């Protein structure tokens, strides 16, 4: 369905071009200016690994969702723990 609307009637344009260089540019309040990676302490990683490994199969996903983590975090943290315990986990 196509609807024809006459220009200038009943329409409000929030962003108008008025000749200024920055006219019409508004920062998006939902987006951070620069993305940052999260960093986790060695103690946090060990606590989550222990909790994850002790949880029954049906509860492991709930832990990841609660902590906003991915299963890849668990895999990498296990490798780091096996490679050098706390020394490997303290690296960013």
PDB file of C-alpha atoms in Angstrom, residues 53-83:
ATOM      1  CA  UNK A  53      31.598 -26.905  37.065  1.00  0.00           C
ATOM      2  CA  UNK A  54      29.633 -27.716  40.235  1.00  0.00           C
ATOM      3  CA  UNK A  55      26.266 -26.884  38.644  1.00  0.00           C
ATOM      4  CA  UNK A  56      24.074 -29.633  37.188  1.00  0.00           C
ATOM      5  CA  UNK A  57      23.767 -29.660  33.393  1.00  0.00           C
ATOM      6  CA  UNK A  58      20.457 -27.791  33.362  1.00  0.00           C
ATOM      7  CA  UNK A  59      21.774 -24.894  35.459  1.00  0.00           C
ATOM      8  CA  UNK A  60      24.994 -24.076  33.602  1.00  0.00           C
ATOM      9  CA  UNK A  61      23.245 -21.918  31.024  1.00  0.00           C
ATOM     10  CA  UNK A  62      21.492 -20.001  33.787  1.00  0.00           C
ATOM     11  CA  UNK A  63      24.857 -19.088  35.312  1.00  0.00           C
ATOM     12  CA  UNK A  64      26.132 -17.815  31.966  1.00  0.00           C
ATOM     13  CA  UNK A  65      22.974 -15.746  31.416  1.00  0.00           C
ATOM     14  CA  UNK A  66      23.060 -14.336  34.941  1.00  0.00           C
ATOM     15  CA  UNK A  67      26.673 -13.234  34.539  1.00  0.00           C
ATOM     16  CA  UNK A  68      26.275 -12.164  30.860  1.00  0.00           C
ATOM     17  CA  UNK A  69      29.017 -14.562  29.810  1.00  0.00           C
ATOM     18  CA  UNK A  70      29.518 -16.869  26.846  1.00  0.00           C
ATOM     19  CA  UNK A  71      30.588 -20.492  26.930  1.00  0.00           C
ATOM     20  CA  UNK A  72      33.786 -19.371  25.174  1.00  0.00           C
ATOM     21  CA  UNK A  73      34.725 -17.500  28.357  1.00  0.00           C
ATOM     22  CA  UNK A  74      34.550 -20.755  30.291  1.00  0.00           C
ATOM     23  CA  UNK A  75      36.630 -22.603  27.687  1.00  0.00           C
ATOM     24  CA  UNK A  76      39.366 -19.953  27.679  1.00  0.00           C
ATOM     25  CA  UNK A  77      39.409 -19.622  31.462  1.00  0.00           C
ATOM     26  CA  UNK A  78      39.757 -23.410  31.836  1.00  0.00           C
ATOM     27  CA  UNK A  79      42.701 -23.414  29.428  1.00  0.00           C
ATOM     28  CA  UNK A  80      44.333 -20.577  31.340  1.00  0.00           C
ATOM     29  CA  UNK A  81      43.767 -22.321  34.671  1.00  0.00           C
ATOM     30  CA  UNK A  82      45.262 -25.570  33.389  1.00  0.00           C
ATOM     31  CA  UNK A  83      48.237 -23.789  31.859  1.00  0.00           C
TER      32      UNK A  83
END
